[in-house]
PDB file of C-alpha atoms in Angstrom:
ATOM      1  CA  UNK L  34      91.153 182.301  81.046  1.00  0.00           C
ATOM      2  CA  UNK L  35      94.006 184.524  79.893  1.00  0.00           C
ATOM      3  CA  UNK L  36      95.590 183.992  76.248  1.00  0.00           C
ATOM      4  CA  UNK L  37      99.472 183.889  76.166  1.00  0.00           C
ATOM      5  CA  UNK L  38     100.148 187.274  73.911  1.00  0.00           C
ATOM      6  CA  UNK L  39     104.112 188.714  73.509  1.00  0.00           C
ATOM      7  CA  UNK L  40     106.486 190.154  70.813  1.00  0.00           C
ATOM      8  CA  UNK L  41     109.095 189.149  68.681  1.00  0.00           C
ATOM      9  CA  UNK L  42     112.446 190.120  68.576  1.00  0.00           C
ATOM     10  CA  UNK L  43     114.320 189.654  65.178  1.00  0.00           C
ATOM     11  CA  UNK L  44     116.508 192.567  65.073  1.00  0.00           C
ATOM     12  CA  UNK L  45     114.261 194.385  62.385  1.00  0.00           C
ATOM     13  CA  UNK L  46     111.559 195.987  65.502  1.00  0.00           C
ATOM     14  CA  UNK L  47     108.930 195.165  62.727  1.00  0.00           C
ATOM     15  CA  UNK L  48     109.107 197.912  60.395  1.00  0.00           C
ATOM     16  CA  UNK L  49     109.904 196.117  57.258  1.00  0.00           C
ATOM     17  CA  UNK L  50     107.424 195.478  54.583  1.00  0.00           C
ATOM     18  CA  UNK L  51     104.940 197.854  56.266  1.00  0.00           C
ATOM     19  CA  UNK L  52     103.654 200.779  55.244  1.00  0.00           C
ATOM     20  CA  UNK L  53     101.543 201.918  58.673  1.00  0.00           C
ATOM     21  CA  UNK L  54     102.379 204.850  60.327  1.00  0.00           C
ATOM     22  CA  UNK L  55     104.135 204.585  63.644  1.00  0.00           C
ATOM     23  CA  UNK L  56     100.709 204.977  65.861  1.00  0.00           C
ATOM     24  CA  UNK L  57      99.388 201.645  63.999  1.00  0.00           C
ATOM     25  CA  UNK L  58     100.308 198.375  66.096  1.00  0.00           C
ATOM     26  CA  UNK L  59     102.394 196.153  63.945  1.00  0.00           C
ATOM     27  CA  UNK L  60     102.406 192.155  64.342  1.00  0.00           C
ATOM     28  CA  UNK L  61     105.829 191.352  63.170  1.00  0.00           C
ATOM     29  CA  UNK L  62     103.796 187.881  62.396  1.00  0.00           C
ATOM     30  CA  UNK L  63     103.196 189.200  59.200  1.00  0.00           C
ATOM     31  CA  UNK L  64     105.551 191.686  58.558  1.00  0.00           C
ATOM     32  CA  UNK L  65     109.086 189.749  58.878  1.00  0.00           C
ATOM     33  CA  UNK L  66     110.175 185.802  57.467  1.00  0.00           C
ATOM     34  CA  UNK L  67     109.869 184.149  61.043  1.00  0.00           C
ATOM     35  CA  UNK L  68     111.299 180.405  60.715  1.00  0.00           C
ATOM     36  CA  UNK L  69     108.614 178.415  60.525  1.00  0.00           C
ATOM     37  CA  UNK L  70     109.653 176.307  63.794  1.00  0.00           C
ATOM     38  CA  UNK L  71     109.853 179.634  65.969  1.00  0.00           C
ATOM     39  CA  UNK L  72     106.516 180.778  64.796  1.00  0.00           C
ATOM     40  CA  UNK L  73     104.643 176.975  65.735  1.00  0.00           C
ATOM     41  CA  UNK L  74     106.676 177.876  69.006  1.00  0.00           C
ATOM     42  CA  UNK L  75     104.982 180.934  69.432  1.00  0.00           C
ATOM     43  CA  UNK L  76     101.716 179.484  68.626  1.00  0.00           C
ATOM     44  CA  UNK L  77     101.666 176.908  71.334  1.00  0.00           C
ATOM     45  CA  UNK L  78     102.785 179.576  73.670  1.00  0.00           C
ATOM     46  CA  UNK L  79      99.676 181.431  72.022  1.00  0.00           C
ATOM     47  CA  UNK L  80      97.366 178.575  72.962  1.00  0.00           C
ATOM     48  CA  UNK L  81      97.692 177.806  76.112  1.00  0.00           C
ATOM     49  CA  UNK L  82      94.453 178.211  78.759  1.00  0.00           C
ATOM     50  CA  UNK L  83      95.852 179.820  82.348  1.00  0.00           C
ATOM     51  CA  UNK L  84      94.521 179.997  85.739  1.00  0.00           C
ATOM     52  CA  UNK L  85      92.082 182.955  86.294  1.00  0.00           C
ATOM     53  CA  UNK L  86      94.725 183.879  89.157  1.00  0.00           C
ATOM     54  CA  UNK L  87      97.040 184.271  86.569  1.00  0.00           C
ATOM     55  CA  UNK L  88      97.478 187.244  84.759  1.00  0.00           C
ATOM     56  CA  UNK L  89      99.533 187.611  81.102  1.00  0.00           C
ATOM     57  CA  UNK L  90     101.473 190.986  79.386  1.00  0.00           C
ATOM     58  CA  UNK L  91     103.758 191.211  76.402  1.00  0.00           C
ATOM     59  CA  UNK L  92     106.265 192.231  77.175  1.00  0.00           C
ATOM     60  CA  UNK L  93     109.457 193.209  75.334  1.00  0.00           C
ATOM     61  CA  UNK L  94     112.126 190.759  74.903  1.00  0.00           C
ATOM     62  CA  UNK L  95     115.993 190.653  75.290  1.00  0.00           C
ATOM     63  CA  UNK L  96     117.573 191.759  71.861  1.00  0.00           C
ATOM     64  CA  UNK L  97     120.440 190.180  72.025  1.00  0.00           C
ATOM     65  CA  UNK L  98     120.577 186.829  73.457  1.00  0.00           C
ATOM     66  CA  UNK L  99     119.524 184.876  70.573  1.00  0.00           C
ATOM     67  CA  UNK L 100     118.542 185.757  66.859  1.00  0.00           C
ATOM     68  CA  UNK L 101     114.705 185.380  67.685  1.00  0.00           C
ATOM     69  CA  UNK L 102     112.825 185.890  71.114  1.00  0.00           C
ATOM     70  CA  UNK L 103     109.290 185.931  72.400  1.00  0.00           C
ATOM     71  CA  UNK L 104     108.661 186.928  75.854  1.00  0.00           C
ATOM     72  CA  UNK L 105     105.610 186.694  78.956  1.00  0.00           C
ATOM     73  CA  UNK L 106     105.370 188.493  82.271  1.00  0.00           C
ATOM     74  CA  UNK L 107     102.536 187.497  84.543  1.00  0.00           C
ATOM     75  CA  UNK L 108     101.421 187.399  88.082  1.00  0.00           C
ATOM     76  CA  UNK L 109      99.411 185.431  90.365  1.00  0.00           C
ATOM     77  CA  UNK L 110      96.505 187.874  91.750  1.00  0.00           C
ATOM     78  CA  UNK L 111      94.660 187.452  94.271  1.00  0.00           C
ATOM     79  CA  UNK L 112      91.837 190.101  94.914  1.00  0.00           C
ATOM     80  CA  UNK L 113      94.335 193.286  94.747  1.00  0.00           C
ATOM     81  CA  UNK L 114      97.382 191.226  96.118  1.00  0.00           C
ATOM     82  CA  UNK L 115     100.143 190.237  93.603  1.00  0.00           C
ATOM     83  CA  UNK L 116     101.461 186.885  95.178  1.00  0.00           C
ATOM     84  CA  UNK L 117     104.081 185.798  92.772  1.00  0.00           C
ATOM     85  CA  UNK L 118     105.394 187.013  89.310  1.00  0.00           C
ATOM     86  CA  UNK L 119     107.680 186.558  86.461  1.00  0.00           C
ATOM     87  CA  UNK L 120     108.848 186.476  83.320  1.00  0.00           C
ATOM     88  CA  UNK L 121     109.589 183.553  80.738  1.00  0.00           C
ATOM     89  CA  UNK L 122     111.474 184.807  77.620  1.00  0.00           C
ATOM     90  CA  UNK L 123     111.824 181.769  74.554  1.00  0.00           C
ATOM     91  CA  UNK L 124     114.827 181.870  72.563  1.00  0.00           C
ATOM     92  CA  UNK L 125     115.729 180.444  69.087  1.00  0.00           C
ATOM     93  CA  UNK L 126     118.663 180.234  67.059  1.00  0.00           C
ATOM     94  CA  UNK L 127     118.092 178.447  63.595  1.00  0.00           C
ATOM     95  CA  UNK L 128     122.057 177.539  63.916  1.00  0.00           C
ATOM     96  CA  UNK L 129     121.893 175.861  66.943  1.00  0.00           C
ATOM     97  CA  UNK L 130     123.689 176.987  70.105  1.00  0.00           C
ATOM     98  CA  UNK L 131     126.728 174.701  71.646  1.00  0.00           C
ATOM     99  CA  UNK L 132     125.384 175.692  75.141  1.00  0.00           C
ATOM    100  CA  UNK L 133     121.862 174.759  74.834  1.00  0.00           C
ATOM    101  CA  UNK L 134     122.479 171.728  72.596  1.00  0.00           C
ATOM    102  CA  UNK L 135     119.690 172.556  70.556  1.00  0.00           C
ATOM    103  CA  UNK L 136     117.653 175.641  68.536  1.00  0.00           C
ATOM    104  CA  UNK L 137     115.406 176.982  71.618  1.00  0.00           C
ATOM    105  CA  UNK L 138     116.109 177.929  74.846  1.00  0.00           C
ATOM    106  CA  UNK L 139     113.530 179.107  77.561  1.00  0.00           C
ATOM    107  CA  UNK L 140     114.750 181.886  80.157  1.00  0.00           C
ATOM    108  CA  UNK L 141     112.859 182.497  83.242  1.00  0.00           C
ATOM    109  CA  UNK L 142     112.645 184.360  86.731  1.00  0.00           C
ATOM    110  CA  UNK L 143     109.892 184.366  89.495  1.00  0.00           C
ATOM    111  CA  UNK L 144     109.949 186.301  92.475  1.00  0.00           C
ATOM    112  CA  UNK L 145     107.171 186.159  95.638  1.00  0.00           C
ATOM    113  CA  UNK L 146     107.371 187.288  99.178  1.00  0.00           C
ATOM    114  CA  UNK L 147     107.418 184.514 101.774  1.00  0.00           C
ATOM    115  CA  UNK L 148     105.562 183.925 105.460  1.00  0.00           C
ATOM    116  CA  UNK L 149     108.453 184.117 107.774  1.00  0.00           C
ATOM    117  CA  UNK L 150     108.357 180.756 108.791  1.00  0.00           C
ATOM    118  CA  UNK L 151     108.618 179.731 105.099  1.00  0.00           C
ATOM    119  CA  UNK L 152     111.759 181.597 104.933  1.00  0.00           C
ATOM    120  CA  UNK L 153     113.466 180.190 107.497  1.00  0.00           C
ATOM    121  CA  UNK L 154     114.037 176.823 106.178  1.00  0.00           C
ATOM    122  CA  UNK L 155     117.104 176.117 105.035  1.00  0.00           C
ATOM    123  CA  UNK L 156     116.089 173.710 102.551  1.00  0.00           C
ATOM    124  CA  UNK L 157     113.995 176.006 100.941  1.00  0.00           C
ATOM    125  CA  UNK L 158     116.252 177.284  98.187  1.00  0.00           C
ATOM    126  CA  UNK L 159     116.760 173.327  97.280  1.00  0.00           C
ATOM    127  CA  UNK L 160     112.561 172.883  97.428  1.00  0.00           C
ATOM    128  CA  UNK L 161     112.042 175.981  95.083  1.00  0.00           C
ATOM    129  CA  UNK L 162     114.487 174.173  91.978  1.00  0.00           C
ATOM    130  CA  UNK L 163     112.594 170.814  92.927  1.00  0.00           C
ATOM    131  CA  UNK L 164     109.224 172.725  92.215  1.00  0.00           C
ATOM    132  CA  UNK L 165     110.645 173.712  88.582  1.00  0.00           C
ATOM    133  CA  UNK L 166     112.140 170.018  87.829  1.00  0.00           C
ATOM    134  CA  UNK L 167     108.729 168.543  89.240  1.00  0.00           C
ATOM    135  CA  UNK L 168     106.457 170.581  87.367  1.00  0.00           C
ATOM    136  CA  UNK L 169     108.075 169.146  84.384  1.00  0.00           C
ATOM    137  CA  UNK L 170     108.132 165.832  85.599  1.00  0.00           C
ATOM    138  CA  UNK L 171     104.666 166.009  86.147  1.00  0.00           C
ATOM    139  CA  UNK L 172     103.626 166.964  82.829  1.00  0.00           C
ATOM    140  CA  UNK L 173     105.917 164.549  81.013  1.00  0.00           C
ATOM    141  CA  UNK L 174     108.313 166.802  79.685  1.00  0.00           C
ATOM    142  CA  UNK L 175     111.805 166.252  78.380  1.00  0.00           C
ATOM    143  CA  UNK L 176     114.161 169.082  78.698  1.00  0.00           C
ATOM    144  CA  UNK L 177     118.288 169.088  78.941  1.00  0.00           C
ATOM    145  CA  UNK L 178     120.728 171.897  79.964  1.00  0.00           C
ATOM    146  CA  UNK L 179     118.451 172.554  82.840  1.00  0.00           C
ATOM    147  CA  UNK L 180     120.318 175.705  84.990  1.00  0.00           C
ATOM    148  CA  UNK L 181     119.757 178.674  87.908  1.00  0.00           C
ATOM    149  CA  UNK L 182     119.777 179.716  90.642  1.00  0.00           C
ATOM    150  CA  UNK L 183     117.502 180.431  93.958  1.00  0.00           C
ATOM    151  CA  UNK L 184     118.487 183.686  95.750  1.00  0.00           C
ATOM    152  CA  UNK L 185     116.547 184.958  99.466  1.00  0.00           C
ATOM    153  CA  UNK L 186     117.052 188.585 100.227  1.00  0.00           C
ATOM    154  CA  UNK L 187     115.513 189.358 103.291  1.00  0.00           C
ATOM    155  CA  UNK L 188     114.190 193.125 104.240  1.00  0.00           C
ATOM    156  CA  UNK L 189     113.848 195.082 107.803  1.00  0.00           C
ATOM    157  CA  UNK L 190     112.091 198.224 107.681  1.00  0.00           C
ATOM    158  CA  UNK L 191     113.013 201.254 109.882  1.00  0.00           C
ATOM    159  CA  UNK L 192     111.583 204.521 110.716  1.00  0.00           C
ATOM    160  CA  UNK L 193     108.226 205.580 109.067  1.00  0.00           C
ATOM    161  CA  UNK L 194     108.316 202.080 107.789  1.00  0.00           C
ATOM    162  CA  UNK L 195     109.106 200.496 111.530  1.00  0.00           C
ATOM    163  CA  UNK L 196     105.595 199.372 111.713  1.00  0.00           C
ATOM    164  CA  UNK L 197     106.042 196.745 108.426  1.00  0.00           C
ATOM    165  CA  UNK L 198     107.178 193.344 109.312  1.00  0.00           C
ATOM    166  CA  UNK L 199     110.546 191.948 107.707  1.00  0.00           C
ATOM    167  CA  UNK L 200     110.317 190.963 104.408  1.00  0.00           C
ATOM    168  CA  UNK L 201     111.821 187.904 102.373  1.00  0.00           C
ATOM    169  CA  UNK L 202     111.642 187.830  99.107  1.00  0.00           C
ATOM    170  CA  UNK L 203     112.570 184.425  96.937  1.00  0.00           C
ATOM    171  CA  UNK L 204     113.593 184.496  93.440  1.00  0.00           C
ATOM    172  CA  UNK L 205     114.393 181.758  90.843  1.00  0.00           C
ATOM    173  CA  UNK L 206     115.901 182.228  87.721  1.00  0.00           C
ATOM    174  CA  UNK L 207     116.648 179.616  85.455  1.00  0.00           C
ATOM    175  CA  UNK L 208     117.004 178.252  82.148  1.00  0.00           C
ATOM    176  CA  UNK L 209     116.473 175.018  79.999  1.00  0.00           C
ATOM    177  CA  UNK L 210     116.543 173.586  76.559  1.00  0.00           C
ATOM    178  CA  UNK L 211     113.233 171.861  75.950  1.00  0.00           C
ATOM    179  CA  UNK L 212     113.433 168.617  74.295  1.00  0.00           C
ATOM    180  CA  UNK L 213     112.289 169.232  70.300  1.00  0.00           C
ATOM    181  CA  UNK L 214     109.936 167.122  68.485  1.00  0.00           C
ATOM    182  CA  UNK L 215     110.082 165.580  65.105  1.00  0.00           C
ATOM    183  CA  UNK L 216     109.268 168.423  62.924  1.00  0.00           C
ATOM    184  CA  UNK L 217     112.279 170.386  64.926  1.00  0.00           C
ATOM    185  CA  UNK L 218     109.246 172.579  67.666  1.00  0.00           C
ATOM    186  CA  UNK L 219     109.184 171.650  71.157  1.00  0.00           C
ATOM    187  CA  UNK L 220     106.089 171.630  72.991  1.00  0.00           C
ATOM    188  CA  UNK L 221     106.262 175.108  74.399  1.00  0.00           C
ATOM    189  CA  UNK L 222     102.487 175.153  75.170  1.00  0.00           C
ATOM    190  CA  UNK L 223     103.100 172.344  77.923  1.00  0.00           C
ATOM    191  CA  UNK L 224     105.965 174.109  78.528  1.00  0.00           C
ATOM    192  CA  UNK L 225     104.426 177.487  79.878  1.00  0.00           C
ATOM    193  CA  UNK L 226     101.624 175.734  81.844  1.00  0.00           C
ATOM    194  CA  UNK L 227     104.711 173.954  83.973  1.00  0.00           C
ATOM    195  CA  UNK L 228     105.686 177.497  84.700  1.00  0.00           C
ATOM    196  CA  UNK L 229     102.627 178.168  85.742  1.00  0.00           C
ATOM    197  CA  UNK L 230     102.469 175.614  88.181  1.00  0.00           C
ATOM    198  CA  UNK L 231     105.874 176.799  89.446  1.00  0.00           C
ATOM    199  CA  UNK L 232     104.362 180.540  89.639  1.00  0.00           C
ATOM    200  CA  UNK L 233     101.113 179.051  91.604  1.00  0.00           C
ATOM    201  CA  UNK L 234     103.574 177.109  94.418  1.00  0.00           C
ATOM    202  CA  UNK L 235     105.412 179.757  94.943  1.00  0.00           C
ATOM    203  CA  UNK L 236     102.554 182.303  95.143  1.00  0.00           C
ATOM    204  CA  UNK L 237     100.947 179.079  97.598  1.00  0.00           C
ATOM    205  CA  UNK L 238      97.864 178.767  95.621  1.00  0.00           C
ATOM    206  CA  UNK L 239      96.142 174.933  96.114  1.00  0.00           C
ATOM    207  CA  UNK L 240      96.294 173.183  93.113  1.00  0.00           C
ATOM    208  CA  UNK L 241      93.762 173.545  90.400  1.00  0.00           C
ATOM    209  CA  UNK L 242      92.210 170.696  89.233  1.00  0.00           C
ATOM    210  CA  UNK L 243      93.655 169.429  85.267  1.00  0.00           C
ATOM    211  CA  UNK L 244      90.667 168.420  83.286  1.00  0.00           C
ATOM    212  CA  UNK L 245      90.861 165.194  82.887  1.00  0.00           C
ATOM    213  CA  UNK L 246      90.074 164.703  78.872  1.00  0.00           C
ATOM    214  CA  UNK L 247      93.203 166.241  78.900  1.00  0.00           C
ATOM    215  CA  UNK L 248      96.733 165.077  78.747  1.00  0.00           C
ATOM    216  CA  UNK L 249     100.482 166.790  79.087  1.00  0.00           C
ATOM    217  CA  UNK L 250     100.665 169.820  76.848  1.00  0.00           C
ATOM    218  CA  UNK L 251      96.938 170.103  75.739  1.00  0.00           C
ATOM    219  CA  UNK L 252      96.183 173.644  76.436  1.00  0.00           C
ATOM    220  CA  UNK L 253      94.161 172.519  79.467  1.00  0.00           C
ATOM    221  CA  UNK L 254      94.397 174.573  82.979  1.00  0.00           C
ATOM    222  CA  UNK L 255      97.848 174.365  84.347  1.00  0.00           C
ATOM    223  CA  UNK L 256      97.844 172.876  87.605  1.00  0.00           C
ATOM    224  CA  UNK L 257      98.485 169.057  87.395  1.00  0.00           C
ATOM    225  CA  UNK L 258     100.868 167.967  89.547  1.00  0.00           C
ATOM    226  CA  UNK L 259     101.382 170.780  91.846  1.00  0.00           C
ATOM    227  CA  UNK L 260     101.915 169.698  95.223  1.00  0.00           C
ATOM    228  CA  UNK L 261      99.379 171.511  97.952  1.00  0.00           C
ATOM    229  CA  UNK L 262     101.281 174.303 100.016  1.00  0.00           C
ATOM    230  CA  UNK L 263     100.463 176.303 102.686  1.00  0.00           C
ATOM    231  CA  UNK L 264      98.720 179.483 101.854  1.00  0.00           C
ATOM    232  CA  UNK L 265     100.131 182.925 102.816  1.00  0.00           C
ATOM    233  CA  UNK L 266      99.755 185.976 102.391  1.00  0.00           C
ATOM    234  CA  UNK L 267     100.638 188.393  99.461  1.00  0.00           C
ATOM    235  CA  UNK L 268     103.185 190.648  99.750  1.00  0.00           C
ATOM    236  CA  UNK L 269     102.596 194.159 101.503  1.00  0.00           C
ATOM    237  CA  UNK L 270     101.804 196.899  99.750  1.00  0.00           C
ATOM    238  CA  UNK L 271     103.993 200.015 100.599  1.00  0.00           C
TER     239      UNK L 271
END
């Protein structure tokens, strides 16, 4: 299984109250006055137990979107094939934000290649946002402010490349304000392991089987509620 790592972006880079030189690797953890919620935010993301498929980086996060961020990137890997990947940034503002009615904020986009025949429905783009709202509902999460958008670009290769087939690519990007608990820190752990299950449909990996001592947002391997799809291939490599 592969443990949720990331950074932390609090507009110091982590180079106060250290004394390391700039070859030592710095966890801002313990070098800058993280709010307490955002830090037991980070620690369920820290938690969580993926799919082998599934493959987690740090990754650096937007700097100016909120006063503190933590971000993922991962893919869905199959033998040398990258089916599906993304990136799922969480955001908190101690002061609240009008447009997320609340303190955190989770930012996302996933992008996979699709079969042809996949591509050419025209309810897809409609499917793709029910995968997101159902992997929530699934897991028994609350969540408000819930936004996106599902965009299919579609490739035709010519000359040297003539021989590739077309190409369509899906991508969803989206947002959401998760619902926050009593002490203030929403359940980002069961959180990331619905994104999970959104970046294993859309890479059309069968579902993996939840273990069943386990309920929503216990750290157990995502895949609950993911409806079977039809497996494809990965996209081409160039």
């Amino acid at each position: 299984m592969a443990a949720a790592q990331g950074h932390f972006s609090d507009h110091s880079d982590g180079k106060r109250g250290t004394e390391k030189t700039a070859g030592d690797r710095v966890d801002p953890t313990e070098t800058n006055p993280l709010p307490p919620a955002f830090r037991r935010a980070v620690e369920g993301l820290r938690s969580v137990r993926l799919r082998p498929e599934i493959e987690v980086d740090p990754t650096r996060p937007p700097q100016r979107l909120a006063p503190y961020a933590y971000a993922l990137e991962a893919a869905v890997v199959a033998g040398e094939e990258d089916l599906a990947d993304g990136r799922l940034v969480l955001l908190h503002d101690p002061a609240g934000h009008d447009a997320w009615k609340g303190t955190f904020r989770l930012v996302t986009l996933v992008r996979a290649e699709l079969e042809p025949e996949m591509a050419a429905d025209p309810l897809l783009p409609e499917v793709c946002w029910s995968w997101l709202t159902g992997a929530f509902e699934a897991r028994g999460l609350a969540y408000e402010e819930a936004s996106g958008t599902v965009t299919m670009a579609g490739s035709h290769y010519f000359g040297g490349l003539a021989e590739r087939r077309p190409a369509t690519q899906i991508e969803i990007r989206a947002s959401w304000t998760p619902r926050e608990g009593p002490a203030g820190v929403p359940d980002t752990g069961a959180h990331l392991a619905a994104w999970c299950d959104l970046l294993c449909q859309v890479a059309g990996l069968p579902p993996s089987p939840a273990d069943p001592a386990a309920g929503p947002g216990a750290g157990t391997t995502s895949g609950a509620g993911v409806v079977s799809l039809p497996q494809r291939r990965g996209p081409q490599q160039p």
